XYZ file of N, CA, C and O in Angstrom:
704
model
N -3.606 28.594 0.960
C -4.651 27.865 1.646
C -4.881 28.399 3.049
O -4.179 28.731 4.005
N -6.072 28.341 2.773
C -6.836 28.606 4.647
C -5.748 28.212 6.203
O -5.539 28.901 7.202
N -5.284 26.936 5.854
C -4.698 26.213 7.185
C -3.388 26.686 7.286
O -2.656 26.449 8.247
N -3.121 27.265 6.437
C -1.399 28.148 7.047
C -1.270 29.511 7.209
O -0.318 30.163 7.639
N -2.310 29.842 6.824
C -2.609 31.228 7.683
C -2.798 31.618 9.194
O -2.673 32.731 9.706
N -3.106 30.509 9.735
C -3.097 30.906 11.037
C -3.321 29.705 12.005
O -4.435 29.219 11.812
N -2.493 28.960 13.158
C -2.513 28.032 13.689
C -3.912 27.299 13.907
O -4.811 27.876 14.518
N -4.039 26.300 13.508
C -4.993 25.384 14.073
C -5.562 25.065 15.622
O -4.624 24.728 16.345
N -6.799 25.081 16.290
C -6.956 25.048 17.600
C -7.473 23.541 17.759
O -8.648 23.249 17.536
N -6.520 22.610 18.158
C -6.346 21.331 18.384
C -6.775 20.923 20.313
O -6.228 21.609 21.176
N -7.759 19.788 20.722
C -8.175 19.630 21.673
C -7.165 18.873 22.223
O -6.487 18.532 21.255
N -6.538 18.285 23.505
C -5.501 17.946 24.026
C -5.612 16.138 23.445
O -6.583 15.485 23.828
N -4.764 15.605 22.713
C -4.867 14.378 21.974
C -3.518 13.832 21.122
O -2.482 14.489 21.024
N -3.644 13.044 20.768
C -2.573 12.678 19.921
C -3.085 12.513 18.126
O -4.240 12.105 17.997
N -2.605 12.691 17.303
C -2.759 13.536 16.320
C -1.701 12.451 15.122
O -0.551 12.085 15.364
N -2.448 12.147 13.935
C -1.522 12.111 12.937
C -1.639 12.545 11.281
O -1.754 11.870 10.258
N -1.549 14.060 11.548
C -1.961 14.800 10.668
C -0.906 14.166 9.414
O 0.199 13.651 9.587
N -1.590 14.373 8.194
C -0.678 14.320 7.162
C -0.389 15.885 5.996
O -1.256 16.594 5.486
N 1.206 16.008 5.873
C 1.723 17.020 5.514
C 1.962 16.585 3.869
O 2.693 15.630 3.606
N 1.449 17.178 3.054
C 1.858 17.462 1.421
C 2.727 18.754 0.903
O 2.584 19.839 1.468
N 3.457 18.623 0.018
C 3.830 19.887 -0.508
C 4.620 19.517 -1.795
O 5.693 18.951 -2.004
N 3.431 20.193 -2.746
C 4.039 19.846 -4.371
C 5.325 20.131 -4.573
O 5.886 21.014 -3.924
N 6.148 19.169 -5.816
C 6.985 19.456 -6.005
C 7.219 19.441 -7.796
O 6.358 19.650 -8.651
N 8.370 19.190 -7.953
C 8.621 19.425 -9.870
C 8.314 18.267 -9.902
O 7.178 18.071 -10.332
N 9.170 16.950 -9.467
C 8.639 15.636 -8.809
C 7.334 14.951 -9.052
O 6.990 13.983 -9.730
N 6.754 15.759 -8.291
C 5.197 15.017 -7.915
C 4.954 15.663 -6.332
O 5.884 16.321 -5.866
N 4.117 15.540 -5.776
C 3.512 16.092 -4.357
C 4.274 14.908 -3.315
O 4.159 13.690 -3.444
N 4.701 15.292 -2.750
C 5.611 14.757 -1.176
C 4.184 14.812 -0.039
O 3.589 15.818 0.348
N 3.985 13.742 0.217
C 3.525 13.477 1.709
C 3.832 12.950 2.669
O 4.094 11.757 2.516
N 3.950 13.467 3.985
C 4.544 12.345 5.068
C 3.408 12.752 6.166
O 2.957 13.873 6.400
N 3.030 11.300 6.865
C 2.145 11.797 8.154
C 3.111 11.848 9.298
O 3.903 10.911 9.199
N 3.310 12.504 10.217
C 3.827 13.174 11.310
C 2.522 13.017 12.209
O 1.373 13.433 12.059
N 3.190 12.194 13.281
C 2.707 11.896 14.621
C 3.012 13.127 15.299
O 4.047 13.784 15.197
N 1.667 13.446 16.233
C 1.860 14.892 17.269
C 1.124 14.222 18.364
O 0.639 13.119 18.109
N 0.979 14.694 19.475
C 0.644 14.893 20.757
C 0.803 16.328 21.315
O 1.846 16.915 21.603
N -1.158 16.979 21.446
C -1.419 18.118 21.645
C -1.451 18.237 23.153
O -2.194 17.485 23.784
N -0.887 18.906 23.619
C -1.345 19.223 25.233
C -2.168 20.323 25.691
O -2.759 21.108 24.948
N -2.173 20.339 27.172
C -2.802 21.652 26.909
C -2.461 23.091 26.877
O -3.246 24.006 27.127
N -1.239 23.201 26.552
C -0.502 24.661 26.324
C -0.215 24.153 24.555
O 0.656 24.826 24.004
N -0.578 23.547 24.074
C -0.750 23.055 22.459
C 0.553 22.336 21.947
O 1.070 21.508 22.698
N 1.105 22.588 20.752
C 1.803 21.854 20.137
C 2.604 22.516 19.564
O 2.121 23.441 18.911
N 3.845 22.389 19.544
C 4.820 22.555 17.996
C 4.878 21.931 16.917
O 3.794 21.412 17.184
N 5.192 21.375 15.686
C 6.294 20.376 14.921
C 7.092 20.820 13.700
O 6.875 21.219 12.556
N 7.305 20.766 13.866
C 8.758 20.803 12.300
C 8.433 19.471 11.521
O 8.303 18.314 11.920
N 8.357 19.968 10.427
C 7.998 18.428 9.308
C 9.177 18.642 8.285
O 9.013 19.529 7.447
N 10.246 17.982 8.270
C 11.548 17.735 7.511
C 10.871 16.885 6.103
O 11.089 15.678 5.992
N 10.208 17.478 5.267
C 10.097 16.703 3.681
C 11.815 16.705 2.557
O 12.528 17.390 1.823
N 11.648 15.427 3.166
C 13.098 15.573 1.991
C 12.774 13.773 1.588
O 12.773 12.751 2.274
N 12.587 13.986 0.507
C 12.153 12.778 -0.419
C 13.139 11.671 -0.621
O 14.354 11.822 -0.753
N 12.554 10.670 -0.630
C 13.366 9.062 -1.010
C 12.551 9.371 -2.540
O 11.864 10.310 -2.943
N 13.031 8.017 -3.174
C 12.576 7.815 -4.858
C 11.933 6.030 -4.550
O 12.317 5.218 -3.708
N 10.997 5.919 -5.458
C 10.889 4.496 -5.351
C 10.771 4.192 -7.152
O 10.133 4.964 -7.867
N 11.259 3.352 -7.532
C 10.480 3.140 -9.226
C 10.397 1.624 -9.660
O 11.277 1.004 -10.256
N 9.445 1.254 -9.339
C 8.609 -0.059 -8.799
C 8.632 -0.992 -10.397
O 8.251 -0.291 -11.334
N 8.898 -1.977 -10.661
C 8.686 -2.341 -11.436
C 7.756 -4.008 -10.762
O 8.096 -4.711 -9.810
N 6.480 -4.188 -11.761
C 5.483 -5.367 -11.555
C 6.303 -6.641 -12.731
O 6.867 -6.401 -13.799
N 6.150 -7.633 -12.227
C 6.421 -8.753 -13.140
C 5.363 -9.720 -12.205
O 4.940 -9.772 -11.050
N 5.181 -10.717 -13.985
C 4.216 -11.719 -13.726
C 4.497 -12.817 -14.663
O 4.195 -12.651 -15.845
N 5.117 -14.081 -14.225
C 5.432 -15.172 -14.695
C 6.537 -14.925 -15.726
O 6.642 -15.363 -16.871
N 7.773 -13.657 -14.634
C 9.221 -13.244 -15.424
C 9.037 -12.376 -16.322
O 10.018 -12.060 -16.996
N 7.770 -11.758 -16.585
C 7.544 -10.795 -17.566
C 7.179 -9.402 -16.874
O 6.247 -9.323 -16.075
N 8.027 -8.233 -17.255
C 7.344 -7.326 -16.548
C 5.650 -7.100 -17.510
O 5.216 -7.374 -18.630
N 5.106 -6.390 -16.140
C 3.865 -6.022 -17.029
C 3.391 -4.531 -16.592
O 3.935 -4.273 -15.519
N 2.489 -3.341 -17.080
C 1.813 -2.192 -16.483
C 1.184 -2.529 -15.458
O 0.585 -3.604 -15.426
N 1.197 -1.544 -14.253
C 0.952 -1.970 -13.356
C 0.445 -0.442 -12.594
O 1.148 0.558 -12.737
N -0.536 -0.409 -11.977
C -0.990 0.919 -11.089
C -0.494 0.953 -9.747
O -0.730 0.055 -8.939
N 0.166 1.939 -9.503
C 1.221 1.919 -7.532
C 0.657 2.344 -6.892
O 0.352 3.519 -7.092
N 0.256 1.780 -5.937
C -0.006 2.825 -4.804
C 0.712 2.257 -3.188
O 0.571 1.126 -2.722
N 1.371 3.233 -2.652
C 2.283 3.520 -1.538
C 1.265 3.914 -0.496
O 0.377 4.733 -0.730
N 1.419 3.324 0.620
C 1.267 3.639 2.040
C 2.263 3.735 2.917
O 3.339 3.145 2.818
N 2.007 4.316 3.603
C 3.189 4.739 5.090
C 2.653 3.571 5.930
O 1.766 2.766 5.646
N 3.913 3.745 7.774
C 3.735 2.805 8.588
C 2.374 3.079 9.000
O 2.019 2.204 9.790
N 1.437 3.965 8.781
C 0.032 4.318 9.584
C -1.118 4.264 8.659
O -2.261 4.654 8.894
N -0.680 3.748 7.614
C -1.656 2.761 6.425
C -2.548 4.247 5.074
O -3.346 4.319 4.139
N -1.920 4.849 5.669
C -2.117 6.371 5.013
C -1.054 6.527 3.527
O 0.177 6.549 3.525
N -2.119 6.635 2.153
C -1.355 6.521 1.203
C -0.781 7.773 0.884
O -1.515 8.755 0.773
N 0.291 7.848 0.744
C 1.332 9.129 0.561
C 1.713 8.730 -0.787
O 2.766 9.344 -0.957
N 1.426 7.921 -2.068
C 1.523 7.952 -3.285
C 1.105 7.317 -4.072
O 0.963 6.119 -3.828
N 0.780 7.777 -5.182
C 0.109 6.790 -5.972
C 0.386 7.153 -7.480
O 0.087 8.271 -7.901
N 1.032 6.076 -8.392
C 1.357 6.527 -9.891
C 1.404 5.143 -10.985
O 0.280 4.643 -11.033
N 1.965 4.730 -11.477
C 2.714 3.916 -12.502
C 3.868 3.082 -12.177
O 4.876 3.278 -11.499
N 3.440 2.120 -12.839
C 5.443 1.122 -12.014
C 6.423 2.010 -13.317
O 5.823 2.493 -14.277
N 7.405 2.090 -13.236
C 8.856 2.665 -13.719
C 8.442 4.254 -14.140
O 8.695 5.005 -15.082
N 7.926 4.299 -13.315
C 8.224 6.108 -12.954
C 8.692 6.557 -11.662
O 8.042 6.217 -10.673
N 9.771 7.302 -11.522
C 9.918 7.630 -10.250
C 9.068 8.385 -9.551
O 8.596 9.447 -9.957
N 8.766 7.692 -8.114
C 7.956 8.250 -7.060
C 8.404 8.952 -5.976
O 9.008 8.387 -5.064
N 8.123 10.376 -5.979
C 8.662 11.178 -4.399
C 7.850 9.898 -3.496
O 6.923 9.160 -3.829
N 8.473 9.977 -2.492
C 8.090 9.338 -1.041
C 8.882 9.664 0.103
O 10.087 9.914 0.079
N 8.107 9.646 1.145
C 8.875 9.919 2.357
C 9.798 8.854 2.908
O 9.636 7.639 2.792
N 10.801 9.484 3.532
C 12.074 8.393 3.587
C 11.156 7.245 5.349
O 10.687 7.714 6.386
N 11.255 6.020 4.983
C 11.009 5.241 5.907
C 10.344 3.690 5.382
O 10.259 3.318 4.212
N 9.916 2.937 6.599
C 9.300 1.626 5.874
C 7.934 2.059 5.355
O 7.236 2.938 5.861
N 7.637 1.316 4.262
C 6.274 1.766 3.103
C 6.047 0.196 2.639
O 6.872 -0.713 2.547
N 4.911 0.208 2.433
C 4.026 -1.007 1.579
C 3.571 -0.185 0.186
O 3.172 0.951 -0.072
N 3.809 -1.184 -0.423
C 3.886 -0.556 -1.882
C 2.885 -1.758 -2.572
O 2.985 -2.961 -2.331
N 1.892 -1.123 -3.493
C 1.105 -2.368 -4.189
C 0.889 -1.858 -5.649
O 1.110 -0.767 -6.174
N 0.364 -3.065 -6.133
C 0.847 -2.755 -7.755
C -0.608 -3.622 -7.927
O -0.865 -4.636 -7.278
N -1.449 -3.044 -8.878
C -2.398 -3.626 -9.204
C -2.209 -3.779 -10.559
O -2.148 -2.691 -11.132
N -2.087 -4.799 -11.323
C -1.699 -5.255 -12.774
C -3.292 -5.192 -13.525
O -4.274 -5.744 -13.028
N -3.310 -4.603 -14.493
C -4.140 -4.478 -15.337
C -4.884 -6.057 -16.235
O -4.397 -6.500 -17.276
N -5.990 -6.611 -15.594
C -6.401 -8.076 -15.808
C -5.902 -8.341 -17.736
O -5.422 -9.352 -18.248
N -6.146 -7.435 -18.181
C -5.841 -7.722 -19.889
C -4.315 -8.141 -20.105
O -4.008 -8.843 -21.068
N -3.164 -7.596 -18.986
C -2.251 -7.470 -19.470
C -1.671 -8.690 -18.884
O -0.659 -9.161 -19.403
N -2.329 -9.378 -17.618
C -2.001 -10.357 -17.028
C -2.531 -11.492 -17.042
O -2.219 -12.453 -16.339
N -3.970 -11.388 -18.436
C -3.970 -12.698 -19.031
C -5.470 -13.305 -17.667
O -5.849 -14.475 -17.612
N -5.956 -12.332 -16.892
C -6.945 -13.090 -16.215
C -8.396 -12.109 -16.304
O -8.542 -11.193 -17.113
N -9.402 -12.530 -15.289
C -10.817 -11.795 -15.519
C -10.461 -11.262 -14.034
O -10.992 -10.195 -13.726
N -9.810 -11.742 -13.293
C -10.059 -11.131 -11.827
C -8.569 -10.001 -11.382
O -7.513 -10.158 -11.995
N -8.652 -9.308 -10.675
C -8.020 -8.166 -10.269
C -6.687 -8.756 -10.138
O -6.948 -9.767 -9.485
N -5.422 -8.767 -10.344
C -3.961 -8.941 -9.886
C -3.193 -8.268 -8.836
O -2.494 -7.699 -9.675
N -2.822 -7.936 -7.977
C -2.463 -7.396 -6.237
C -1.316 -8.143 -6.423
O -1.109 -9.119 -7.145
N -0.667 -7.591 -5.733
C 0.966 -7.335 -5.515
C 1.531 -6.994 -4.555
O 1.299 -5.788 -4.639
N 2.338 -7.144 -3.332
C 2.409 -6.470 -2.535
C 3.646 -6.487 -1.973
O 3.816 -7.601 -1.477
N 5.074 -5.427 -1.731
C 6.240 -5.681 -1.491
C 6.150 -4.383 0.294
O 5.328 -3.485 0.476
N 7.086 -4.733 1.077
C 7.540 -3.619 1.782
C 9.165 -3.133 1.759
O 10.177 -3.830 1.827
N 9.016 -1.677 1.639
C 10.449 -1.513 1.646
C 11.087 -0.087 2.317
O 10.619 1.027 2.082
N 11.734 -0.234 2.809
C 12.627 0.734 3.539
C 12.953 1.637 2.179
O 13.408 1.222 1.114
N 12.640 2.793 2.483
C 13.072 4.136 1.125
C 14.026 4.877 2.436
O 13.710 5.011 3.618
N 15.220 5.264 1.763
C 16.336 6.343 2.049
C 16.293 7.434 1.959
O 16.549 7.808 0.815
N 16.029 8.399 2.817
C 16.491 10.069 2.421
C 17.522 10.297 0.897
O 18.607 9.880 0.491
N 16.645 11.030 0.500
C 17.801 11.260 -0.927
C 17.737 10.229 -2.148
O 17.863 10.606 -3.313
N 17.516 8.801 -1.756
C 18.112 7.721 -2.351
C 17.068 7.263 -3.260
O 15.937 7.733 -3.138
N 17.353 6.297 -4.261
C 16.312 5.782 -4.844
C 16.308 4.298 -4.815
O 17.327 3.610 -4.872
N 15.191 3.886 -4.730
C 14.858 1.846 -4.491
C 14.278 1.642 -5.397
O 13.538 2.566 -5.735
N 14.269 0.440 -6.238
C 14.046 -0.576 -6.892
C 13.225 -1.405 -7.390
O 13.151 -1.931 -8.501
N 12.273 -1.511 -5.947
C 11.535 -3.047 -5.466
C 10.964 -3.739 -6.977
O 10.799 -3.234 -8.087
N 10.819 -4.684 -6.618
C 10.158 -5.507 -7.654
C 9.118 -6.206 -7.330
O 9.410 -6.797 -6.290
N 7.903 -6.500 -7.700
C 6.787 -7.366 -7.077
C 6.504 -8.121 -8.366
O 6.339 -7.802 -9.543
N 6.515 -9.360 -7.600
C 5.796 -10.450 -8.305
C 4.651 -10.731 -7.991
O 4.136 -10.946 -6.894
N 4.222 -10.724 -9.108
C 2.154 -10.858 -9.050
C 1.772 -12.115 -9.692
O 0.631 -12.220 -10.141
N 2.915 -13.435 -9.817
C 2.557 -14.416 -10.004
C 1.841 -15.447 -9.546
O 2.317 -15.670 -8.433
N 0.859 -16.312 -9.774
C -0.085 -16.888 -9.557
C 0.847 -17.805 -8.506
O 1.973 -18.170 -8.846
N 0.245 -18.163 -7.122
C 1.125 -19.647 -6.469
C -0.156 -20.326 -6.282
O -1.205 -19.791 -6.643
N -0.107 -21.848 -5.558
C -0.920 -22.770 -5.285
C -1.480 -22.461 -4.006
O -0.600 -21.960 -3.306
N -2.623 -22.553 -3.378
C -2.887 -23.342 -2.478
C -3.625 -24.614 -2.549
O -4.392 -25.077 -3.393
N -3.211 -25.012 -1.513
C -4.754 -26.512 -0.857
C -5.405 -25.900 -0.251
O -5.020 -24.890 0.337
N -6.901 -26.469 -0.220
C -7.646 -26.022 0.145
C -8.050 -27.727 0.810
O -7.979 -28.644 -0.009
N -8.408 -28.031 2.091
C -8.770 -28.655 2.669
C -10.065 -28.693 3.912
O -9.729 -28.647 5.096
N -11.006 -28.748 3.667
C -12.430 -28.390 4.130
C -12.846 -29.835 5.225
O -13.105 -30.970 4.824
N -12.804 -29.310 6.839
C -13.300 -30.910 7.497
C -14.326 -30.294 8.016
O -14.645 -29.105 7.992
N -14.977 -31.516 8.646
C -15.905 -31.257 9.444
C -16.107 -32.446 10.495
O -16.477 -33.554 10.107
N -15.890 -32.216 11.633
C -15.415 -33.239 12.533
C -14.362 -34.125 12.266
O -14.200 -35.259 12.716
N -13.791 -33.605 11.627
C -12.075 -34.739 11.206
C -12.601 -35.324 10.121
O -11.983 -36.380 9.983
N -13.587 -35.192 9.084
C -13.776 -35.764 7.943
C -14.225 -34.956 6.821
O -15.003 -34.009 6.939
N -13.699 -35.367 5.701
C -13.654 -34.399 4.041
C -14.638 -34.035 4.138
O -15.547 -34.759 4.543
N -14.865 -32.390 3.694
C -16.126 -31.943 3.378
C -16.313 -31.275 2.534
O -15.322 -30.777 1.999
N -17.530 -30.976 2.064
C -17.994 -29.832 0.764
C -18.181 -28.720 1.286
O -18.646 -28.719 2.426
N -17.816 -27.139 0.475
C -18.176 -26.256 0.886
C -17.504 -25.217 0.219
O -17.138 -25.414 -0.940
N -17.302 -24.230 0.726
C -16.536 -23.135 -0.383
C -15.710 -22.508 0.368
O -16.285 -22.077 1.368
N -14.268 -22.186 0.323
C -13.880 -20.790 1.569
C -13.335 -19.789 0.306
O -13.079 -19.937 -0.889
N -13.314 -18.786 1.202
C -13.311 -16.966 0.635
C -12.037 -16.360 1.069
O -11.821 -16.306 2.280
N -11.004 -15.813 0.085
C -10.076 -15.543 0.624
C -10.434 -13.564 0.320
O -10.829 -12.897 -0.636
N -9.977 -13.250 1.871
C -10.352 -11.665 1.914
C -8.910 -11.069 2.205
O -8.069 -11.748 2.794
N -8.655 -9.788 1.775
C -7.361 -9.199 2.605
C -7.851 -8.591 3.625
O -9.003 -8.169 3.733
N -6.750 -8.511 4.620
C -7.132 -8.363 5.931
C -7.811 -7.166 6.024
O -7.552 -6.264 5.228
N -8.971 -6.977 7.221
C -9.629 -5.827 7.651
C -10.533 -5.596 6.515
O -10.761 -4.386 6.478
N -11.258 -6.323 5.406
C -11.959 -6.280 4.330
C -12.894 -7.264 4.621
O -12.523 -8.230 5.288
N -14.053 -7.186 4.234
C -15.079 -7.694 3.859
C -15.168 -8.197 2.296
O -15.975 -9.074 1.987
N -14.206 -7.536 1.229
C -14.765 -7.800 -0.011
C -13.717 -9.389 -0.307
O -12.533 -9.556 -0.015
N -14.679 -10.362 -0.969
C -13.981 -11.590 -1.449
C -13.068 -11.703 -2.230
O -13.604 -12.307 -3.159
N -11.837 -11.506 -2.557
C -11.017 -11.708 -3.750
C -11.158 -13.016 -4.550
O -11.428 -13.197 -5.737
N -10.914 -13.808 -3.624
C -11.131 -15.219 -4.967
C -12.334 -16.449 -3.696
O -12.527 -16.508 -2.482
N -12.653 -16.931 -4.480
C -13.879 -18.597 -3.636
C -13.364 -19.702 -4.081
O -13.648 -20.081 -5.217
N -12.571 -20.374 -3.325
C -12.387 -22.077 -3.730
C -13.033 -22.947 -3.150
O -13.794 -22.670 -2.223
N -12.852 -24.106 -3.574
C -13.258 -25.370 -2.984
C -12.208 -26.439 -2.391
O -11.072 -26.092 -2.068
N -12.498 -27.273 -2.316
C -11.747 -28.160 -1.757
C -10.493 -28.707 -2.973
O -10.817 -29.009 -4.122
N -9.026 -28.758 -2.460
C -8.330 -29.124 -3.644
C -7.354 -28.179 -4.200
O -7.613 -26.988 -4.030
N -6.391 -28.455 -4.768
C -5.219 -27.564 -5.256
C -5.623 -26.247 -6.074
O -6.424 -26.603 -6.938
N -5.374 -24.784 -6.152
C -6.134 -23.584 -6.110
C -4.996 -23.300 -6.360
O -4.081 -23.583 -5.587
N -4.677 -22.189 -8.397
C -4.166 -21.100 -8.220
C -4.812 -19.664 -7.208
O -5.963 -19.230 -7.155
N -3.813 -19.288 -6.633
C -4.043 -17.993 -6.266
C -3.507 -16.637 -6.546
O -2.297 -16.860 -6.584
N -3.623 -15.707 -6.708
C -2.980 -14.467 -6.746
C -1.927 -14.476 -4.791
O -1.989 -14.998 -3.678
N -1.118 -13.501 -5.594
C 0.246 -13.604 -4.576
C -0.793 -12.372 -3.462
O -1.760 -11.767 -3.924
N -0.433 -12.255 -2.343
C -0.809 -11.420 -0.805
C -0.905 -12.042 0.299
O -0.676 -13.245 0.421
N -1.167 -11.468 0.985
C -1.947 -11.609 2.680
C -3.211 -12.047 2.333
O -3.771 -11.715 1.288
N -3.687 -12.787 3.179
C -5.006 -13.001 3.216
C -5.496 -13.743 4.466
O -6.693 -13.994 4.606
């Protein structure tokens, strides 16, 4: 490839390039924080892989499930299958598992979401539960019951995952 042939000319900034390099594995990515000055930059990028092999369960049952891994800088460095092992870079990662609606028995999308510290060398476990919990939903308006609808979004999104009303609400498990 073009970009390792010959150094990059970077403007004086801070930088969080992300580094890949296939393996027998699967492709290793880690983003590496830089700060360019103006006599430029060095870095050394140490890829030496953690393992993750994720298994999804939903109401004690495992189920198929699609992974996808982000780093601390929200940059996905993997994406595969729950119980396959995943190269990943050793550090804290958010890991999500999107369960396949047929297999989990609903019409709307299933989300999952665990964080976990991966080890140089080592392999982790995690498990996510994508089981349905409750909320209330309680709607006022000047200190008295009201009608109306609220929208639960994950953060920094615009798109609606689920619309309730007023009153006890399965939900899918996340942030919101």
């Amino acid at each position: 490839p073009r970009d390792l042939e010959a150094p990059a000319r970077l403007l004086p900034g801070r930088y969080a390039p992300q580094v890949a390099c296939p393996s027998t594995e699967g492709t290793l990515a880690k983003t590496n924080p830089l700060t360019v000055g103006k006599r430029g930059a060095r870095a050394k990028v140490r890829l030496r892989p953690a393992f993750l092999v994720v298994r999804a369960v939903r109401d004690g049952n495992e189920v198929p499930a699609d992974v996808e891994v982000t780093d601390a800088y929200g940059r996905r460095v993997q994406q595969g299958r729950d119980k396959v092992a995943l190269p990943v870079p050793a550090g804290r990662l958010r890991v999500t598992a999107r369960v396949d609606p047929r297999a989990a028995g609903t019409r709307r999308p299933v989300l999952g979401t665990v964080e976990v510290t991966a080890k140089e060398g080592r392999k982790a476990t995690p498990e996510i539960d994508t089981s349905d919990g409750t909320l209330v939903v309680t709607l006022l308006n000047n200190g008295r019951a009201a009608e109306g609808v609220a929208a639960l979004r994950p953060p920094g999104r615009l798109s609606r995952l689920v619309e309730l009303v007023p009153g006890a609400q399965p939900v899918p498990p996340g942030v919101y």
